[in-house]
Tab-separated table of C-alpha atoms and ligand atoms in Angstrom:
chain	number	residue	atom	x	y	z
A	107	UNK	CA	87.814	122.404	-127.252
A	108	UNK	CA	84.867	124.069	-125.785
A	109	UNK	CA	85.053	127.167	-124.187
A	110	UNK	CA	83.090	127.741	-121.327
A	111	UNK	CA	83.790	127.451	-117.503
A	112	UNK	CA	83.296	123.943	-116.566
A	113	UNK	CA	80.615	123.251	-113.906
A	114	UNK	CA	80.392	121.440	-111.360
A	115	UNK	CA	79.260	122.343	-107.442
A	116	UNK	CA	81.450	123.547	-105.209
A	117	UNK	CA	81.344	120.354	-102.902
A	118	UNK	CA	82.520	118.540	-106.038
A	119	UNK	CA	85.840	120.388	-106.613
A	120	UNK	CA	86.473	120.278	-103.049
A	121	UNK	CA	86.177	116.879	-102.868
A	122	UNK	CA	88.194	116.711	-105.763
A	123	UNK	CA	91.353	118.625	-104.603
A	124	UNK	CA	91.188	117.346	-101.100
A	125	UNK	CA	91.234	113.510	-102.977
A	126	UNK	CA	88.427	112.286	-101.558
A	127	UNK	CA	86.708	111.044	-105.199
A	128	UNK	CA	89.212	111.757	-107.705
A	129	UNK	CA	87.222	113.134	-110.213
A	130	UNK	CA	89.433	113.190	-113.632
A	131	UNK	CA	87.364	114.695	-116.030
A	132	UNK	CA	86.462	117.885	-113.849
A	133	UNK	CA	89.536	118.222	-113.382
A	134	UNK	CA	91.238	117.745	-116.820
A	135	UNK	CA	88.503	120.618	-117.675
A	136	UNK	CA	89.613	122.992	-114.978
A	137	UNK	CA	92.858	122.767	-116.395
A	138	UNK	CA	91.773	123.363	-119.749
A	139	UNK	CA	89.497	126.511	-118.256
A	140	UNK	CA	93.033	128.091	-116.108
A	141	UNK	CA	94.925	127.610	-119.125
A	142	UNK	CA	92.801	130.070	-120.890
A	143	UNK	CA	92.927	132.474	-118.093
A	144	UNK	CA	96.501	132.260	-118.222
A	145	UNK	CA	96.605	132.619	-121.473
A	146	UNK	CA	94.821	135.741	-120.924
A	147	UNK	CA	97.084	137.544	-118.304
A	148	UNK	CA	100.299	136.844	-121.073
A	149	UNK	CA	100.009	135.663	-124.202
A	150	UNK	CA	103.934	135.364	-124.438
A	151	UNK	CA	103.596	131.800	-122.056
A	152	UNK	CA	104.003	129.214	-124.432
A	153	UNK	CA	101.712	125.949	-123.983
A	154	UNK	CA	104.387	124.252	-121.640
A	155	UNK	CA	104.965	127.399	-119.706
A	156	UNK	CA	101.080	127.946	-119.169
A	157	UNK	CA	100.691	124.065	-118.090
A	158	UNK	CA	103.713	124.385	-115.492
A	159	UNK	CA	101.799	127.508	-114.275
A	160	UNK	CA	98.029	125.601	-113.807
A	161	UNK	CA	100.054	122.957	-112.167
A	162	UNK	CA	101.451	125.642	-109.600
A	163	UNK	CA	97.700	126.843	-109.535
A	164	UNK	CA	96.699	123.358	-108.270
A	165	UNK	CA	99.466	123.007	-105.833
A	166	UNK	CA	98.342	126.521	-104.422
A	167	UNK	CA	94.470	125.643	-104.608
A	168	UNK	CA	95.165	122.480	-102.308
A	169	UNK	CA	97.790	124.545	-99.975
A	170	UNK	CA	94.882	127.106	-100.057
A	171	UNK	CA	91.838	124.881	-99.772
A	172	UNK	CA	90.830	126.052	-96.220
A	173	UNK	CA	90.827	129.872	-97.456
A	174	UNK	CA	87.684	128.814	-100.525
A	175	UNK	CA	84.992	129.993	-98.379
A	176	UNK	CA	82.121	129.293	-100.645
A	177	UNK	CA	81.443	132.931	-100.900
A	178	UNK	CA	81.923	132.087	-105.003
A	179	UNK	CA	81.823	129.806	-107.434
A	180	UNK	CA	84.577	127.729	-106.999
A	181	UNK	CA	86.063	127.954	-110.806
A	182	UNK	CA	86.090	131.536	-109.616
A	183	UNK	CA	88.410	131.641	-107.287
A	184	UNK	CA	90.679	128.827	-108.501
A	185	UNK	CA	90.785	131.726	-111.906
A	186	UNK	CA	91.720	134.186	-109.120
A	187	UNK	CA	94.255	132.146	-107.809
A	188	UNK	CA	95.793	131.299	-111.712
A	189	UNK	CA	95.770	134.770	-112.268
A	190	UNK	CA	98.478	135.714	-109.443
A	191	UNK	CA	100.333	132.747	-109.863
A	192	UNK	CA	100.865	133.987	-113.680
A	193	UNK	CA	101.472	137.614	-112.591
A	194	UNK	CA	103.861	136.542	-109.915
A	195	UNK	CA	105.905	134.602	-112.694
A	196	UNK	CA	105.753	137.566	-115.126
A	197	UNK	CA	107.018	139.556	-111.997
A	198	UNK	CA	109.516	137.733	-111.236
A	199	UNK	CA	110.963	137.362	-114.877
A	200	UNK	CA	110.219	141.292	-115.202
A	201	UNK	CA	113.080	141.580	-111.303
A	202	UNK	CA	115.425	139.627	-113.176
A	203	UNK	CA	115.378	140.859	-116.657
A	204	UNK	CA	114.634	144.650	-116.726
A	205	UNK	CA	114.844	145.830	-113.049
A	206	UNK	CA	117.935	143.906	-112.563
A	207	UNK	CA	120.402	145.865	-109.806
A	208	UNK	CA	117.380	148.731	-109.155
A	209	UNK	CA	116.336	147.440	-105.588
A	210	UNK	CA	120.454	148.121	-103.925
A	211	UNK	CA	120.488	151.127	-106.247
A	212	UNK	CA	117.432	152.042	-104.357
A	213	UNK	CA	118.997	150.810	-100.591
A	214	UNK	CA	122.675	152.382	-101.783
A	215	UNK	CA	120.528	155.820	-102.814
A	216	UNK	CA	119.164	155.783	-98.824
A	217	UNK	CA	122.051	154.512	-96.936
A	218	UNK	CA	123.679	157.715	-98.298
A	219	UNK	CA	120.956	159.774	-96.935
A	220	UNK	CA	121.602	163.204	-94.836
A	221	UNK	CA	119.332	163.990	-92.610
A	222	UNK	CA	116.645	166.430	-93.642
A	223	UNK	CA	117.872	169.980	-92.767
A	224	UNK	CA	116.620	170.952	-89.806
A	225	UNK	CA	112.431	172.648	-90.524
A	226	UNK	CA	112.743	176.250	-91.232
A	227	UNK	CA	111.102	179.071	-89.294
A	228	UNK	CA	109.169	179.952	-92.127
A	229	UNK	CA	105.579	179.685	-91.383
A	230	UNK	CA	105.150	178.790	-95.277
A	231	UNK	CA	107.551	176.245	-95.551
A	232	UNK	CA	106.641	174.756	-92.049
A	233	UNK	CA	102.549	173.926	-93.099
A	234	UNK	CA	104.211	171.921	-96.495
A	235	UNK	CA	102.210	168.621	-95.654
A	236	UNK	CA	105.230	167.349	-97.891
A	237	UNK	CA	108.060	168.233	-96.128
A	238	UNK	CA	106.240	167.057	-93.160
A	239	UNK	CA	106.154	163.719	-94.449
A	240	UNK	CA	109.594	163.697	-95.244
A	241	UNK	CA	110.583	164.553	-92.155
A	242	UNK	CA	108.211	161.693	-90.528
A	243	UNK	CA	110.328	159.474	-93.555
A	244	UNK	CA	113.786	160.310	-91.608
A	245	UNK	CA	112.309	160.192	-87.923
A	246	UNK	CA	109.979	157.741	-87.693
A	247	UNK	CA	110.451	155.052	-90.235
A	248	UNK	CA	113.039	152.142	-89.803
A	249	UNK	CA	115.691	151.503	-92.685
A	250	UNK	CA	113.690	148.625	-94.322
A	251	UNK	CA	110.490	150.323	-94.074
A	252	UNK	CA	112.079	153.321	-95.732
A	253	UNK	CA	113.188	150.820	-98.311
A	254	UNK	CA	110.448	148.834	-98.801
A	255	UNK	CA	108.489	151.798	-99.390
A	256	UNK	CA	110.373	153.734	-101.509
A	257	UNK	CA	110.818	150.231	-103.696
A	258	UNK	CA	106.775	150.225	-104.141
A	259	UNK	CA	106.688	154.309	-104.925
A	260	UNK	CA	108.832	153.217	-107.616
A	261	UNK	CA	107.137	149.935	-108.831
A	262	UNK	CA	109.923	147.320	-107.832
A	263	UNK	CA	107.230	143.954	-108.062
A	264	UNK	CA	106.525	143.340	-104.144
A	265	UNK	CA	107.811	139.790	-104.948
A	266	UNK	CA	111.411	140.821	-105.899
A	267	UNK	CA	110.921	143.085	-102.743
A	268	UNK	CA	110.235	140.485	-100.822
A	269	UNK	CA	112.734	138.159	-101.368
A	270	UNK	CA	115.392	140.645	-101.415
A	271	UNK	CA	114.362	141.377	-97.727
A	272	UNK	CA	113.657	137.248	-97.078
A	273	UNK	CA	110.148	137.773	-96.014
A	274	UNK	CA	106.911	136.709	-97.419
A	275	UNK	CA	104.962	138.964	-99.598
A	276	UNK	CA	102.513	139.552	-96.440
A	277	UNK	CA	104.860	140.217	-93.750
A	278	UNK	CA	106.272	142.667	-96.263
A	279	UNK	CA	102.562	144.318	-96.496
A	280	UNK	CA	102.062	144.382	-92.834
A	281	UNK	CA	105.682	146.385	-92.736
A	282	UNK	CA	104.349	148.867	-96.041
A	283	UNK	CA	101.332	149.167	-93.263
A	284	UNK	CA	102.800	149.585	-90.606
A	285	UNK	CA	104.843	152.199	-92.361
A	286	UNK	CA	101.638	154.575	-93.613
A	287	UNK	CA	100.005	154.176	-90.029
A	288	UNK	CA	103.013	156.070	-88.413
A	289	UNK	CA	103.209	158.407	-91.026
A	290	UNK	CA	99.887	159.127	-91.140
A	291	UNK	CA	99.945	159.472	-87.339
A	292	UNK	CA	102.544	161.976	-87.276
A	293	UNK	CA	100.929	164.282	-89.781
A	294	UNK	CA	97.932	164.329	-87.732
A	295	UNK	CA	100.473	165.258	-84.296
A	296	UNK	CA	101.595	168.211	-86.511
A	297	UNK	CA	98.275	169.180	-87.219
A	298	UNK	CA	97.464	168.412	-90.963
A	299	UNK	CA	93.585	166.964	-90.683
A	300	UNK	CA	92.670	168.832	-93.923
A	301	UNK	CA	90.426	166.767	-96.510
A	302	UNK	CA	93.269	164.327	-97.012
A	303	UNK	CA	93.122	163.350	-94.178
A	304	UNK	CA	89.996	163.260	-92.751
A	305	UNK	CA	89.701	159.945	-92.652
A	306	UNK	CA	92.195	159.647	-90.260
A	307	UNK	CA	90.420	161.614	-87.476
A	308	UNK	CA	88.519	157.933	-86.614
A	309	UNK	CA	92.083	156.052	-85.805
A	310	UNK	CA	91.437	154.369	-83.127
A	311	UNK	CA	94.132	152.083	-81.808
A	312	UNK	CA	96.483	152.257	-84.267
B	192	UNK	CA	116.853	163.206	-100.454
B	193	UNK	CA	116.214	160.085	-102.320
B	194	UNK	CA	112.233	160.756	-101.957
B	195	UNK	CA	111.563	162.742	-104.873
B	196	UNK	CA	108.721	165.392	-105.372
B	197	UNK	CA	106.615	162.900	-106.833
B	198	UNK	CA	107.291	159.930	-104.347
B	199	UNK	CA	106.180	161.597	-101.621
B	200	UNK	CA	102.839	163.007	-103.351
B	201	UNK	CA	101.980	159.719	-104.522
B	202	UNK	CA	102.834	158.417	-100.375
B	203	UNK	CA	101.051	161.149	-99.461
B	204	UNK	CA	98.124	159.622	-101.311
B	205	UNK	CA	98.154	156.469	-99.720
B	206	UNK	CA	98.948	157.314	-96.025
B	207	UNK	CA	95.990	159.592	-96.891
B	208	UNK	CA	93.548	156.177	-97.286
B	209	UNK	CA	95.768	154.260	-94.861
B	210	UNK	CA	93.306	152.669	-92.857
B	211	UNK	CA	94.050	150.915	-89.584
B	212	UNK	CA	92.582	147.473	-90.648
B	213	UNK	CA	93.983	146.576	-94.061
B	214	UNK	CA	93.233	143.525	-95.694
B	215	UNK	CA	96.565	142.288	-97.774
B	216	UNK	CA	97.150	140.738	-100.810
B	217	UNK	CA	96.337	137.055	-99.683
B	218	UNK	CA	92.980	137.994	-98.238
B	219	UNK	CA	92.361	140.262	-101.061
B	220	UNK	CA	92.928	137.330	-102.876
B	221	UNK	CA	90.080	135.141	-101.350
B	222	UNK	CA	87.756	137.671	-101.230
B	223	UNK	CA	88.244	139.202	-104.801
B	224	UNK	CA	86.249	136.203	-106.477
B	225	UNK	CA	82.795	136.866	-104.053
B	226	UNK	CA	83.246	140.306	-104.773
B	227	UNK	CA	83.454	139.990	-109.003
B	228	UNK	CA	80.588	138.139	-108.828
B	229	UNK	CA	78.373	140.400	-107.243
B	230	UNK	CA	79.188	143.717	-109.317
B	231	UNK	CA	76.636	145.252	-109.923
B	232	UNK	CA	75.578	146.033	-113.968
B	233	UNK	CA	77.948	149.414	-113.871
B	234	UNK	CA	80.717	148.151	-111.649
B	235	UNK	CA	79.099	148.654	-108.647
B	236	UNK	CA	80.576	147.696	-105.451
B	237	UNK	CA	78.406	145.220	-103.631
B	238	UNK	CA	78.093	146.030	-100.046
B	239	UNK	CA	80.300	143.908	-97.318
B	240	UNK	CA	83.153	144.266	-99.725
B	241	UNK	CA	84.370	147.405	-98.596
B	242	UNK	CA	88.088	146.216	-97.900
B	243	UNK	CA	88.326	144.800	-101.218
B	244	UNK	CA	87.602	147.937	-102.685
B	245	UNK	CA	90.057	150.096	-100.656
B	246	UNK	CA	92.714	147.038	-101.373
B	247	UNK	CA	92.052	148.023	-104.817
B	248	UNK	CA	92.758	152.177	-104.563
B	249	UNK	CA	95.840	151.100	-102.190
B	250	UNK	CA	97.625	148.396	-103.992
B	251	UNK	CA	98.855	148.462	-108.014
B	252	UNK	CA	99.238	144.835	-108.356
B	253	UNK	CA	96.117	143.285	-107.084
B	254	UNK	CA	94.351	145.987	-109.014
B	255	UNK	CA	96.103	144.699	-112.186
B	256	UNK	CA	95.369	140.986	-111.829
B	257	UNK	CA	91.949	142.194	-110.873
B	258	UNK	CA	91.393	143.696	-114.339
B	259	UNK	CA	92.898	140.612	-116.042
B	260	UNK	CA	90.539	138.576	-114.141
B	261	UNK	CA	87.471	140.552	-114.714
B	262	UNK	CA	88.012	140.589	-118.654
B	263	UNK	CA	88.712	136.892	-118.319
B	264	UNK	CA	85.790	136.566	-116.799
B	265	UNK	CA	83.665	138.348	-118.661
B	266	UNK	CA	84.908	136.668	-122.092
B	267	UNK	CA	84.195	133.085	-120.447
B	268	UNK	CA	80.485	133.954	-119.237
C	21	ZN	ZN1	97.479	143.586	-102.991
């Protein structure tokens, strides 16, 4: 086998995937050149294992095609693509074996949340950026945002996240997102634009 | 408070880059291939890629399949 990225132009692989000139060979070597980089992400996926994983790859790359926007070599980004499909296996076997049970530990931990006691007078206490934030946590966040959040803090894969809250992996980024913005907004209302947060002075629209 | 010490330094960190356009993890992912191959020779950023990198600071996992990637990369060339 020889080792080396197989290459072709980009039209070519295109053409390839979208089955307009079924091109066997480049393809048989792609596969060979994915199951490398799988290899390389674990080397715990057996051969049948890695080949189930560049067949995903392929199913994604044609699902995907439109998003290729020449701005690489193709092989590139088809390696880019192999690479999360093997991570979001590993992932998912990681939910399922050792984080079983962690994400409703995690929602049982906040549904028995009191509310943060009520800020003290204490000038001191009152400038903690911290206890700021936590308050922002309580007032401003909604239950699954608190969740979702406190699921990445602790490094619960965003795919068992995800599914636990039956939304894609994106929509659950654009809640994470939404989530910073308003807490980043409220420590600005109370005040807190030190060198953490200076970058926030240019928010716009929110 | 189920928010320990820690987990709200570490949010504090990322509301603290939280920028109001964020690329996620699927556009980071279409983007990420452009960007490897125009490092420059020490890693350094190439310009128009600017929400790849802050993907990177903000989000564990596409960082880690980014290094994977890059050393698989590297080892093919
Ligand atoms: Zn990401």
């Amino acid at each position: 086998m020889e080792n080396r990225v197989p290459q072709r132009p980009n039209a070519t692989w295109i053409a390839a995937f979208q089955g307009r000139a079924g091109d066997r060979p480049a393809l048989a070597e792609l596969e060979t050149y994915l199951q490398r980089v799988i290899a390389k992400v674990a080397r715990t996926f057996t051969a049948e294992e890695r080949d189930d994983l560049v067949q995903e790859t392929f199913a994604r790359i044609v699902k995907n095609l439109e998003a290729f926007r020449g701005e690489s070599a193709f092989t590139t980004w088809a390696a880019g693509v192999a690479t999360r499909v093997a991570f979001t296996e590993l992932r998912r076997r990681k939910a399922q074996q050792e984080r079983a049970g962690e994400y409703e530990a995690l929602e049982g931990e906040l549904a028995k949340l009191p509310s943060p006691s009520p800020a003290p007078d204490q000038q001191l206490e009152r400038s903690d950026i911290l206890m700021t934030l936590q308050r922002a946590i309580h007032d401003e966040l909604t239950d699954r945002q608190r969740t979702a959040i406190l699921a990445e803090l602790r490094g619960l894969p965003t795919i068992e996240i995800a599914e636990r809250m039956q939304i894609n992996q994106n929509a659950l980024y654009k809640l994470t997102h939404d989530a910073r913005k308003k807490l980043r907004r409220s420590l600005i209302e109370a005040g807190f634009r030190g060198d953490s947060l200076m970058s926030f002075d240019s928010e716009a629209s929110g | 408070m189920s928010f320990s010490r820690a987990d709200l330094q570490k949010l504090l960190e990322l509301v603290a880059m939280t920028e109001a356009k964020e690329i996620d993890c699927d556009e980071f992912l279409h983007r990420v291939a452009g960007y490897l191959e125009r490092l420059g020779p020490e890693g350094t950023p190439p310009p128009g890629y600017e929400d790849v990198v802050h993907h990177l600071q903000i989000c564990p996992e596409c960082l880690e399949e980014f290094r994977v990637l890059y050393q698989a990369l590297c080892e093919e060339s």
